[in-house]
Amino acid sequence: MFALNGKRVLVVGLGLSGRAAADLLLSRGARVRVVDGADTEDLRQAAQALRARGAVVQLGEAAPDIGQCDLAVVSPGVPGGQRLLRQCVERGLPVIGELELGFQQARCLCLGITGTNGKTTTTELVARVLRHCQRQTIEAGNIGRPLCAVADQTAQLDFLTLEVSSFQLETTHFFRPVVAVFLNLTPDHLDRYANMDEYARAKARIFLNQQPFDWAVIQSEALARLRALNVPIPAKIITFSAANRNADLWLDRTLIISRLEGWSGPVLDMRQCRLQGPHNAENLMATLAVSRVLRLPLNEVADSLHSYQPAPHRCETVDIINGVRYVNDSKATNVDAVAKAIQAMPPAAVNEPNIWLIAGGKDKGFDYHEIGPLLAQRVKGAFLIGETRHKIQAAWSLFTSCQLVETLPDAVQIAANQSVSGDVVLLSPACSSFDQFQNYQHRGEVFRQAVAKLKNTTNSGCIFNRPQHNGATK
């Protein structure tokens, strides 16, 4: 832990992470200046509260004076190429992230969980298992609770369970989880990273400061990619995979099989869990590996995993109306997540497509063509919303019918008009939500509300009028 009393600290960004960082810095006696290029009512209220505690807060586009600062703390949503951060680096000002600040002020061991998909689910699983086995923990990080917000509670904890994003890892220097989990590596955030190699290296920073007596729990396919990039992993390695039977933990139909010392043989049956699908099997494998490293009893770990209820907005069945299942997978913000959601949906009684897919939003730089064959096998049609709908239409129209729709409720209504019993209406956007919504949770709630309205209309006996297919292609 380094001393902050009297230090002059610049906080860049006044979102959730920036506010938590500023609060922690003020509580440690730092002299805090906060800047944010936006100027909204929410930010003005946050600024007022910080000013009352002695912080200097500047909103809007004017450039702040950084010449008198000792340290800059940046929120993860601020890209490293931002002009202000470049100026900090040019002047030799140390720049760290909110996660790094919180880690350096924390007083317990950390478990870190990263990867493209499954981070939140696995973070929740690990924390649930720890509590079930009478270990004290708090989930924090990218899961929605900044590490700085819980730093003062860590002296009473056995472990911090941290969901860690690539954005957060970019600005770490000493961050060291004693167990680091790397779930998978598929294309994401290519609007921020030049290519997949750069993205992979950002993720791999989770291993940067580990020691030979620490542990790295890695999907075997992701490990192969990191080794091809010559990324060093100094810790002891445990591998897992739903597809590679040579991994330390692997999937045999519904059984998770272990080669770990002391846990050899079948350790979990997916049929007894509420989580389903190969991707969730890997989330469970990673949790089992962490549990083995921490020497938790297998029977208690398995009991905890059996009863875990998936979090909202992740392949969440909202309702079944007239035999049609409505599924909210708003958390699917990349193409690989959509593919996993499609594969997890119940198939039709006959071997025909039965999914109506709602997708689109703010583009993250993906090539959407890669799931074309899967769309042809499983998807009856796609309803595309948001700023990237034309790009997705160009990629998907060779594989399934695509219709451009203005709003998410419109897409739900049109899908309901065209679906029959046994079909699935799946919101799985493959994009971020920030073009039309506050976040993925807001998008999921709008979907839920549209389904609820649909059910009320159906129960009232109304008959839907089928709309015209504007912009539909084959």
Short mmCIF file of C-alpha atoms in Angstrom, two decimals:
data_model
loop_
_atom_site.label_atom_id
_atom_site.label_comp_id
_atom_site.label_asym_id
_atom_site.label_seq_id
_atom_site.Cartn_x
_atom_site.Cartn_y
_atom_site.Cartn_z
CA MET A 1 0.00 0.00 0.00
CA PHE A 2 1.43 3.39 -0.95
CA ALA A 3 0.75 6.65 0.87
CA LEU A 4 -1.69 9.08 -0.72
CA ASN A 5 -1.91 11.74 1.96
CA GLY A 6 -1.07 15.12 0.42
CA LYS A 7 -0.56 13.70 -3.08
CA ARG A 8 -1.99 15.74 -5.96
CA VAL A 9 -4.00 13.28 -8.04
CA LEU A 10 -5.78 13.78 -11.34
CA VAL A 11 -8.80 11.49 -11.86
CA VAL A 12 -9.78 11.13 -15.53
CA GLY A 13 -13.43 10.18 -15.97
CA LEU A 14 -16.35 10.66 -13.58
CA GLY A 15 -18.27 7.49 -14.24
CA LEU A 16 -18.74 4.76 -11.64
CA SER A 17 -15.03 3.93 -11.50
CA GLY A 18 -13.89 7.54 -11.43
CA ARG A 19 -16.24 8.41 -8.58
CA ALA A 20 -15.05 5.43 -6.55
CA ALA A 21 -11.42 6.38 -7.17
CA ALA A 22 -12.04 10.00 -6.17
CA ASP A 23 -13.86 8.93 -3.00
CA LEU A 24 -11.01 6.62 -1.98
CA LEU A 25 -8.36 9.25 -2.73
CA LEU A 26 -10.17 11.88 -0.68
CA SER A 27 -10.55 9.47 2.23
CA ARG A 28 -6.78 8.91 2.11
CA GLY A 29 -6.03 12.64 2.28
CA ALA A 30 -5.14 13.21 -1.38
CA ARG A 31 -5.72 16.52 -3.13
CA VAL A 32 -8.04 15.48 -5.96
CA ARG A 33 -8.80 17.07 -9.33
CA VAL A 34 -11.41 15.29 -11.47
CA VAL A 35 -11.99 15.90 -15.19
CA ASP A 36 -14.60 14.55 -17.57
CA GLY A 37 -15.19 15.68 -21.14
CA ALA A 38 -18.96 15.27 -20.77
CA ASP A 39 -21.32 17.56 -18.88
CA THR A 40 -24.58 15.84 -17.97
CA GLU A 41 -27.01 16.25 -15.09
CA ASP A 42 -25.78 13.01 -13.52
CA LEU A 43 -22.16 14.18 -13.72
CA ARG A 44 -23.05 17.58 -12.30
CA GLN A 45 -24.64 15.94 -9.26
CA ALA A 46 -21.58 13.74 -8.75
CA ALA A 47 -19.33 16.78 -9.15
CA GLN A 48 -21.28 18.71 -6.52
CA ALA A 49 -20.85 15.91 -3.98
CA LEU A 50 -17.10 15.70 -4.61
CA ARG A 51 -16.64 19.47 -4.45
CA ALA A 52 -18.32 19.44 -1.04
CA ARG A 53 -15.50 17.15 0.10
CA GLY A 54 -12.78 19.42 -1.27
CA ALA A 55 -12.19 18.04 -4.76
CA VAL A 56 -11.77 20.26 -7.81
CA VAL A 57 -14.05 18.99 -10.59
CA GLN A 58 -13.99 20.13 -14.19
CA LEU A 59 -16.65 19.04 -16.67
CA GLY A 60 -16.68 19.77 -20.39
CA GLU A 61 -14.04 20.01 -23.06
CA ALA A 62 -11.58 22.54 -21.62
CA ALA A 63 -8.10 21.08 -21.04
CA PRO A 64 -7.08 20.91 -17.35
CA ASP A 65 -3.72 21.96 -15.97
CA ILE A 66 -1.82 18.72 -15.22
CA GLY A 67 1.53 20.33 -14.48
CA GLN A 68 1.07 20.24 -10.68
CA CYS A 69 -0.11 16.64 -10.38
CA ASP A 70 1.81 13.69 -8.90
CA LEU A 71 -0.36 10.90 -10.28
CA ALA A 72 -3.18 10.30 -12.76
CA VAL A 73 -5.91 7.69 -12.21
CA VAL A 74 -7.89 6.78 -15.32
CA SER A 75 -11.27 5.10 -15.66
CA PRO A 76 -11.28 1.95 -17.86
CA GLY A 77 -13.62 3.47 -20.43
CA VAL A 78 -11.05 6.16 -21.32
CA PRO A 79 -8.80 4.88 -24.16
CA GLY A 80 -5.06 5.18 -23.76
CA GLY A 81 -4.77 7.30 -26.88
CA GLN A 82 -6.92 10.06 -25.42
CA ARG A 83 -5.17 13.43 -25.70
CA LEU A 84 -5.08 14.18 -21.98
CA LEU A 85 -3.52 10.81 -21.17
CA ARG A 86 -0.92 11.29 -23.88
CA GLN A 87 0.01 14.59 -22.27
CA CYS A 88 0.36 12.86 -18.89
CA VAL A 89 2.72 10.28 -20.35
CA GLU A 90 4.73 12.92 -22.23
CA ARG A 91 5.26 14.84 -18.97
CA GLY A 92 6.35 11.73 -17.11
CA LEU A 93 3.26 11.65 -14.90
CA PRO A 94 2.52 8.12 -13.60
CA VAL A 95 -0.81 6.85 -15.01
CA ILE A 96 -2.66 3.99 -13.33
CA GLY A 97 -6.19 2.64 -13.55
CA GLU A 98 -8.89 2.58 -10.91
CA LEU A 99 -8.35 -1.20 -10.52
CA GLU A 100 -4.64 -0.67 -9.82
CA LEU A 101 -5.40 2.06 -7.28
CA GLY A 102 -7.88 -0.17 -5.47
CA PHE A 103 -5.51 -3.15 -5.54
CA GLN A 104 -2.69 -1.12 -4.01
CA GLN A 105 -5.01 -0.02 -1.19
CA ALA A 106 -6.54 -3.47 -0.59
CA ARG A 107 -5.54 -5.66 2.37
CA CYS A 108 -6.31 -9.20 1.26
CA LEU A 109 -5.40 -11.65 -1.49
CA CYS A 110 -7.06 -11.28 -4.90
CA LEU A 111 -8.54 -13.75 -7.36
CA GLY A 112 -8.73 -12.33 -10.89
CA ILE A 113 -11.05 -13.54 -13.65
CA THR A 114 -10.77 -12.38 -17.27
CA GLY A 115 -11.56 -13.63 -20.78
CA THR A 116 -13.87 -12.56 -23.57
CA ASN A 117 -17.06 -14.23 -22.38
CA GLY A 118 -18.26 -15.69 -19.08
CA LYS A 119 -16.39 -13.35 -16.72
CA THR A 120 -19.41 -12.25 -14.69
CA THR A 121 -20.88 -15.75 -14.41
CA THR A 122 -17.56 -17.21 -13.28
CA THR A 123 -16.91 -14.37 -10.84
CA GLU A 124 -20.31 -15.00 -9.28
CA LEU A 125 -19.69 -18.76 -9.20
CA VAL A 126 -16.31 -18.40 -7.47
CA ALA A 127 -17.69 -15.93 -4.90
CA ARG A 128 -20.69 -18.18 -4.28
CA VAL A 129 -18.48 -21.23 -3.68
CA LEU A 130 -16.22 -19.29 -1.32
CA ARG A 131 -19.14 -18.10 0.79
CA HIS A 132 -20.69 -21.56 0.78
CA CYS A 133 -17.40 -22.86 2.19
CA GLN A 134 -17.34 -20.17 4.91
CA ARG A 135 -14.73 -17.94 3.26
CA GLN A 136 -15.25 -14.18 3.31
CA THR A 137 -15.22 -12.48 -0.10
CA ILE A 138 -16.65 -9.59 -2.11
CA GLU A 139 -17.15 -9.52 -5.88
CA ALA A 140 -15.76 -6.35 -7.45
CA GLY A 141 -14.10 -4.94 -10.54
CA ASN A 142 -15.77 -5.05 -13.93
CA ILE A 143 -18.82 -6.74 -12.42
CA GLY A 144 -20.27 -3.31 -11.58
CA ARG A 145 -18.72 -2.61 -8.18
CA PRO A 146 -15.38 -0.75 -8.48
CA LEU A 147 -12.52 -2.15 -6.46
CA CYS A 148 -11.89 1.30 -4.97
CA ALA A 149 -15.40 1.24 -3.52
CA VAL A 150 -14.64 -1.84 -1.39
CA ALA A 151 -10.95 -1.31 -0.57
CA ASP A 152 -11.76 -0.27 3.01
CA GLN A 153 -13.65 -3.54 3.60
CA THR A 154 -10.84 -5.85 2.52
CA ALA A 155 -9.11 -6.25 5.90
CA GLN A 156 -12.01 -8.51 6.96
CA LEU A 157 -11.91 -10.67 3.81
CA ASP A 158 -10.18 -13.90 2.90
CA PHE A 159 -10.19 -13.04 -0.80
CA LEU A 160 -11.34 -10.38 -3.23
CA THR A 161 -13.04 -12.00 -6.23
CA LEU A 162 -12.42 -9.68 -9.17
CA GLU A 163 -13.88 -9.62 -12.65
CA VAL A 164 -11.20 -7.94 -14.74
CA SER A 165 -11.57 -6.50 -18.24
CA SER A 166 -8.87 -5.87 -20.83
CA PHE A 167 -9.52 -2.14 -20.44
CA GLN A 168 -8.72 -2.36 -16.73
CA LEU A 169 -5.63 -4.48 -17.31
CA GLU A 170 -4.14 -1.90 -19.70
CA THR A 171 -3.35 0.41 -16.78
CA THR A 172 -2.14 -2.08 -14.18
CA HIS A 173 1.45 -2.07 -12.93
CA PHE A 174 1.61 -4.17 -9.75
CA PHE A 175 -1.79 -5.92 -9.89
CA ARG A 176 -1.21 -9.54 -8.93
CA PRO A 177 -3.97 -12.10 -8.40
CA VAL A 178 -2.77 -15.19 -6.56
CA VAL A 179 -5.12 -17.15 -8.82
CA ALA A 180 -5.68 -15.73 -12.31
CA VAL A 181 -8.42 -17.20 -14.53
CA PHE A 182 -8.36 -16.75 -18.32
CA LEU A 183 -11.68 -18.11 -19.62
CA ASN A 184 -11.46 -17.79 -23.42
CA LEU A 185 -10.25 -15.55 -26.21
CA THR A 186 -12.50 -14.58 -29.13
CA PRO A 187 -12.84 -11.32 -31.13
CA ASP A 188 -14.08 -8.36 -29.08
CA HIS A 189 -13.38 -4.63 -28.68
CA LEU A 190 -11.77 -4.41 -32.10
CA ASP A 191 -12.91 -0.79 -32.15
CA ARG A 192 -10.30 -0.20 -29.42
CA TYR A 193 -7.55 -2.68 -30.32
CA ALA A 194 -5.72 -2.75 -33.65
CA ASN A 195 -6.00 -6.54 -33.95
CA MET A 196 -6.60 -9.74 -32.00
CA ASP A 197 -2.96 -10.04 -30.97
CA GLU A 198 -3.09 -6.65 -29.24
CA TYR A 199 -6.35 -7.61 -27.53
CA ALA A 200 -4.86 -10.94 -26.41
CA ARG A 201 -1.80 -9.27 -24.93
CA ALA A 202 -3.99 -6.83 -23.01
CA LYS A 203 -5.91 -9.75 -21.50
CA ALA A 204 -2.69 -11.62 -20.71
CA ARG A 205 -1.51 -8.79 -18.46
CA ILE A 206 -3.47 -10.59 -15.73
CA PHE A 207 -0.44 -12.91 -15.45
CA LEU A 208 2.17 -10.13 -15.60
CA ASN A 209 3.11 -9.96 -11.92
CA GLN A 210 2.33 -13.51 -10.86
CA GLN A 211 5.00 -15.55 -9.08
CA PRO A 212 5.95 -19.22 -9.54
CA PHE A 213 3.89 -20.19 -6.47
CA ASP A 214 0.72 -18.51 -7.86
CA TRP A 215 -1.80 -20.24 -10.12
CA ALA A 216 -3.00 -19.60 -13.68
CA VAL A 217 -6.26 -21.30 -14.67
CA ILE A 218 -6.54 -21.11 -18.46
CA GLN A 219 -8.77 -22.51 -21.20
CA SER A 220 -6.45 -24.75 -23.24
CA GLU A 221 -7.35 -23.04 -26.54
CA ALA A 222 -6.58 -19.61 -25.07
CA LEU A 223 -3.29 -20.94 -23.68
CA ALA A 224 -2.26 -22.12 -27.15
CA ARG A 225 -2.96 -18.64 -28.53
CA LEU A 226 -0.92 -16.95 -25.79
CA ARG A 227 1.99 -19.34 -26.29
CA ALA A 228 1.96 -18.56 -30.02
CA LEU A 229 2.41 -14.91 -29.02
CA ASN A 230 5.27 -15.86 -26.64
CA VAL A 231 3.36 -14.51 -23.65
CA PRO A 232 5.14 -15.59 -20.46
CA ILE A 233 3.05 -17.19 -17.69
CA PRO A 234 5.21 -17.54 -14.58
CA ALA A 235 2.58 -19.25 -12.39
CA LYS A 236 1.61 -22.91 -12.12
CA ILE A 237 -0.95 -23.74 -14.84
CA ILE A 238 -4.23 -25.64 -14.77
CA THR A 239 -6.05 -26.05 -18.10
CA PHE A 240 -9.71 -26.67 -18.88
CA SER A 241 -11.74 -27.12 -22.05
CA ALA A 242 -15.13 -28.31 -23.21
CA ALA A 243 -13.56 -29.51 -26.47
CA ASN A 244 -10.02 -30.69 -25.60
CA ARG A 245 -9.95 -33.99 -23.74
CA ASN A 246 -6.25 -33.47 -22.95
CA ALA A 247 -7.02 -30.57 -20.60
CA ASP A 248 -6.80 -30.97 -16.83
CA LEU A 249 -10.58 -30.48 -16.68
CA TRP A 250 -12.67 -31.52 -19.68
CA LEU A 251 -16.25 -32.33 -20.71
CA ASP A 252 -17.49 -35.82 -21.54
CA ARG A 253 -21.10 -35.31 -22.67
CA THR A 254 -22.63 -34.04 -19.40
CA LEU A 255 -19.79 -34.96 -17.05
CA ILE A 256 -16.91 -32.69 -16.09
CA ILE A 257 -13.86 -34.94 -15.70
CA SER A 258 -10.79 -33.94 -13.68
CA ARG A 259 -7.15 -35.01 -13.81
CA LEU A 260 -6.26 -32.78 -10.86
CA GLU A 261 -4.42 -34.46 -8.00
CA GLY A 262 -6.90 -35.43 -5.30
CA TRP A 263 -9.89 -34.75 -7.56
CA SER A 264 -9.36 -37.41 -10.22
CA GLY A 265 -12.40 -38.61 -12.18
CA PRO A 266 -15.94 -37.17 -12.64
CA VAL A 267 -16.42 -34.14 -10.40
CA LEU A 268 -19.66 -32.56 -11.65
CA ASP A 269 -22.69 -33.61 -13.70
CA MET A 270 -24.12 -30.76 -15.78
CA ARG A 271 -27.57 -32.38 -15.61
CA GLN A 272 -27.69 -31.41 -11.94
CA CYS A 273 -26.86 -27.74 -12.67
CA ARG A 274 -29.05 -24.90 -13.85
CA LEU A 275 -26.28 -23.66 -16.11
CA GLN A 276 -26.31 -25.39 -19.48
CA GLY A 277 -24.20 -25.48 -22.63
CA PRO A 278 -20.48 -26.10 -23.29
CA HIS A 279 -19.60 -22.46 -22.56
CA ASN A 280 -21.13 -22.72 -19.09
CA ALA A 281 -19.37 -26.06 -18.59
CA GLU A 282 -16.11 -24.13 -18.99
CA ASN A 283 -17.25 -21.51 -16.48
CA LEU A 284 -17.92 -24.35 -14.04
CA MET A 285 -14.55 -25.98 -14.82
CA ALA A 286 -12.72 -22.75 -14.08
CA THR A 287 -14.58 -22.46 -10.77
CA LEU A 288 -13.72 -26.04 -9.88
CA ALA A 289 -10.04 -25.38 -10.65
CA VAL A 290 -10.01 -22.32 -8.39
CA SER A 291 -11.73 -24.33 -5.68
CA ARG A 292 -9.11 -27.09 -5.90
CA VAL A 293 -6.27 -24.58 -5.68
CA LEU A 294 -7.87 -23.06 -2.56
CA ARG A 295 -8.38 -26.55 -1.08
CA LEU A 296 -12.14 -26.27 -0.74
CA PRO A 297 -14.13 -29.49 -0.13
CA LEU A 298 -15.42 -30.92 -3.42
CA ASN A 299 -18.80 -31.98 -2.02
CA GLU A 300 -19.51 -28.46 -0.74
CA VAL A 301 -18.29 -26.90 -3.99
CA ALA A 302 -20.56 -29.18 -6.04
CA ASP A 303 -23.58 -28.39 -3.82
CA SER A 304 -23.03 -24.69 -4.37
CA LEU A 305 -22.66 -25.04 -8.16
CA HIS A 306 -25.79 -27.20 -8.47
CA SER A 307 -28.02 -24.47 -7.03
CA TYR A 308 -26.51 -21.46 -8.81
CA GLN A 309 -29.17 -19.42 -10.62
CA PRO A 310 -27.83 -17.69 -13.76
CA ALA A 311 -27.73 -13.91 -13.57
CA PRO A 312 -30.23 -11.82 -15.57
CA HIS A 313 -29.64 -10.97 -19.23
CA ARG A 314 -27.68 -14.18 -19.92
CA CYS A 315 -29.82 -16.63 -21.91
CA GLU A 316 -32.63 -15.77 -19.51
CA THR A 317 -36.04 -17.18 -20.42
CA VAL A 318 -38.39 -14.23 -19.88
CA ASP A 319 -41.63 -16.01 -20.77
CA ILE A 320 -43.25 -18.65 -22.96
CA ILE A 321 -46.27 -17.31 -24.84
CA ASN A 322 -48.37 -19.59 -27.07
CA GLY A 323 -45.52 -22.09 -27.11
CA VAL A 324 -42.92 -19.48 -28.15
CA ARG A 325 -39.94 -19.01 -25.80
CA TYR A 326 -38.65 -15.41 -25.35
CA VAL A 327 -34.99 -15.32 -24.26
CA ASN A 328 -33.09 -12.27 -23.03
CA ASP A 329 -29.37 -12.58 -23.79
CA SER A 330 -28.63 -8.86 -23.80
CA LYS A 331 -25.20 -9.51 -22.25
CA ALA A 332 -24.07 -11.08 -25.56
CA THR A 333 -22.07 -8.13 -26.89
CA ASN A 334 -19.83 -10.03 -29.33
CA VAL A 335 -20.27 -12.58 -32.09
CA ASP A 336 -18.90 -15.56 -30.17
CA ALA A 337 -21.41 -14.96 -27.35
CA VAL A 338 -24.24 -15.00 -29.91
CA ALA A 339 -22.99 -18.29 -31.34
CA LYS A 340 -22.97 -19.84 -27.86
CA ALA A 341 -26.49 -18.55 -27.16
CA ILE A 342 -27.83 -19.99 -30.42
CA GLN A 343 -26.25 -23.36 -29.66
CA ALA A 344 -27.78 -23.34 -26.17
CA MET A 345 -31.36 -22.79 -27.41
CA PRO A 346 -33.73 -25.80 -27.51
CA PRO A 347 -33.95 -27.16 -31.08
CA ALA A 348 -37.14 -27.70 -33.04
CA ALA A 349 -38.86 -31.07 -32.93
CA VAL A 350 -37.78 -31.53 -36.54
CA ASN A 351 -34.32 -30.63 -37.76
CA GLU A 352 -35.25 -27.14 -38.96
CA PRO A 353 -34.41 -23.57 -37.86
CA ASN A 354 -36.60 -22.36 -35.00
CA ILE A 355 -34.90 -19.15 -33.75
CA TRP A 356 -35.91 -15.57 -34.48
CA LEU A 357 -32.80 -13.57 -33.63
CA ILE A 358 -32.84 -9.90 -32.56
CA ALA A 359 -29.41 -8.31 -32.95
CA GLY A 360 -27.62 -5.02 -33.52
CA GLY A 361 -26.43 -2.01 -31.61
CA LYS A 362 -23.19 -0.05 -31.47
CA ASP A 363 -20.45 -1.58 -33.61
CA LYS A 364 -17.30 -2.90 -31.91
CA GLY A 365 -15.38 -3.57 -35.12
CA PHE A 366 -16.41 -7.19 -35.74
CA ASP A 367 -16.56 -9.27 -38.89
CA TYR A 368 -20.03 -10.77 -38.52
CA HIS A 369 -19.68 -13.36 -41.31
CA GLU A 370 -18.12 -16.07 -39.15
CA ILE A 371 -21.39 -17.34 -37.67
CA GLY A 372 -23.14 -17.49 -41.06
CA PRO A 373 -23.27 -21.32 -41.28
CA LEU A 374 -24.73 -21.52 -37.75
CA LEU A 375 -27.40 -18.97 -38.69
CA ALA A 376 -28.35 -21.06 -41.71
CA GLN A 377 -28.78 -24.13 -39.48
CA ARG A 378 -30.68 -22.61 -36.56
CA VAL A 379 -32.10 -19.14 -37.36
CA LYS A 380 -35.37 -18.60 -39.20
CA GLY A 381 -34.80 -14.88 -39.50
CA ALA A 382 -33.01 -11.92 -37.93
CA PHE A 383 -34.47 -8.56 -36.91
CA LEU A 384 -31.71 -5.96 -36.87
CA ILE A 385 -31.70 -2.75 -34.84
CA GLY A 386 -29.25 0.03 -34.04
CA GLU A 387 -26.43 1.78 -35.82
CA THR A 388 -24.74 -1.40 -37.08
CA ARG A 389 -27.85 -3.05 -38.56
CA HIS A 390 -26.83 -2.40 -42.18
CA LYS A 391 -23.39 -3.92 -41.63
CA ILE A 392 -24.90 -7.02 -40.02
CA GLN A 393 -27.48 -7.29 -42.77
CA ALA A 394 -24.73 -7.33 -45.39
CA ALA A 395 -22.96 -10.14 -43.50
CA TRP A 396 -25.96 -12.30 -42.60
CA SER A 397 -28.41 -11.95 -45.48
CA LEU A 398 -26.73 -14.79 -47.41
CA PHE A 399 -27.54 -17.15 -44.55
CA THR A 400 -30.94 -16.09 -43.21
CA SER A 401 -33.71 -13.59 -43.81
CA CYS A 402 -32.80 -10.17 -42.37
CA GLN A 403 -35.23 -7.37 -41.61
CA LEU A 404 -34.27 -3.86 -40.53
CA VAL A 405 -36.34 -2.61 -37.57
CA GLU A 406 -36.33 0.76 -35.85
CA THR A 407 -36.70 -0.23 -32.19
CA LEU A 408 -36.34 -3.27 -29.94
CA PRO A 409 -40.07 -3.36 -29.00
CA ASP A 410 -40.90 -3.30 -32.72
CA ALA A 411 -38.59 -6.26 -33.25
CA VAL A 412 -40.29 -8.22 -30.46
CA GLN A 413 -43.72 -7.47 -31.92
CA ILE A 414 -42.75 -8.50 -35.45
CA ALA A 415 -41.04 -11.67 -34.21
CA ALA A 416 -44.18 -12.59 -32.27
CA ASN A 417 -46.29 -12.14 -35.39
CA GLN A 418 -44.12 -14.55 -37.38
CA SER A 419 -43.35 -17.19 -34.76
CA VAL A 420 -45.14 -20.48 -34.14
CA SER A 421 -45.19 -22.89 -31.21
CA GLY A 422 -41.74 -24.36 -30.67
CA ASP A 423 -39.93 -21.25 -31.87
CA VAL A 424 -37.53 -19.12 -29.84
CA VAL A 425 -37.34 -15.31 -29.97
CA LEU A 426 -33.77 -14.59 -28.89
CA LEU A 427 -32.35 -11.16 -28.06
CA SER A 428 -28.60 -11.71 -28.53
CA PRO A 429 -27.27 -8.45 -29.98
CA ALA A 430 -23.58 -9.12 -30.87
CA CYS A 431 -23.01 -5.41 -30.19
CA SER A 432 -22.71 -2.98 -27.32
CA SER A 433 -25.85 -1.15 -26.23
CA PHE A 434 -24.69 2.45 -26.16
CA ASP A 435 -26.33 3.62 -29.38
CA GLN A 436 -29.90 3.27 -28.04
CA PHE A 437 -29.59 2.22 -24.37
CA GLN A 438 -27.75 3.15 -21.18
CA ASN A 439 -26.16 -0.31 -20.90
CA TYR A 440 -26.89 -3.96 -21.61
CA GLN A 441 -29.11 -4.17 -18.49
CA HIS A 442 -31.31 -1.35 -19.81
CA ARG A 443 -31.55 -3.11 -23.17
CA GLY A 444 -32.57 -6.35 -21.45
CA GLU A 445 -35.22 -4.55 -19.39
CA VAL A 446 -36.70 -3.00 -22.53
CA PHE A 447 -36.91 -6.51 -24.01
CA ARG A 448 -38.62 -7.81 -20.87
CA GLN A 449 -41.12 -4.97 -20.95
CA ALA A 450 -41.89 -5.63 -24.61
CA VAL A 451 -42.52 -9.31 -23.86
CA ALA A 452 -44.74 -8.42 -20.90
CA LYS A 453 -46.75 -6.06 -23.10
CA LEU A 454 -47.00 -8.78 -25.71
CA LYS A 455 -48.38 -11.23 -23.15
CA ASN A 456 -50.93 -8.72 -21.89
CA THR A 457 -52.07 -8.06 -25.44
CA THR A 458 -52.29 -11.79 -26.16
CA ASN A 459 -54.31 -12.42 -22.99
CA SER A 460 -56.74 -9.65 -23.96
CA GLY A 461 -57.60 -11.54 -27.12
CA CYS A 462 -56.15 -9.08 -29.62
CA ILE A 463 -55.00 -10.40 -32.99
CA PHE A 464 -51.75 -9.06 -34.36
CA ASN A 465 -51.53 -7.55 -37.80
CA ARG A 466 -48.48 -8.79 -39.66
CA PRO A 467 -46.28 -5.85 -40.70
CA GLN A 468 -44.67 -5.39 -44.05
CA HIS A 469 -41.08 -6.65 -44.45
CA ASN A 470 -39.30 -3.38 -45.11
CA GLY A 471 -35.65 -4.02 -45.93
CA ALA A 472 -35.93 -7.81 -45.78
CA THR A 473 -33.41 -9.80 -47.78
CA LYS A 474 -32.62 -13.44 -48.30
#
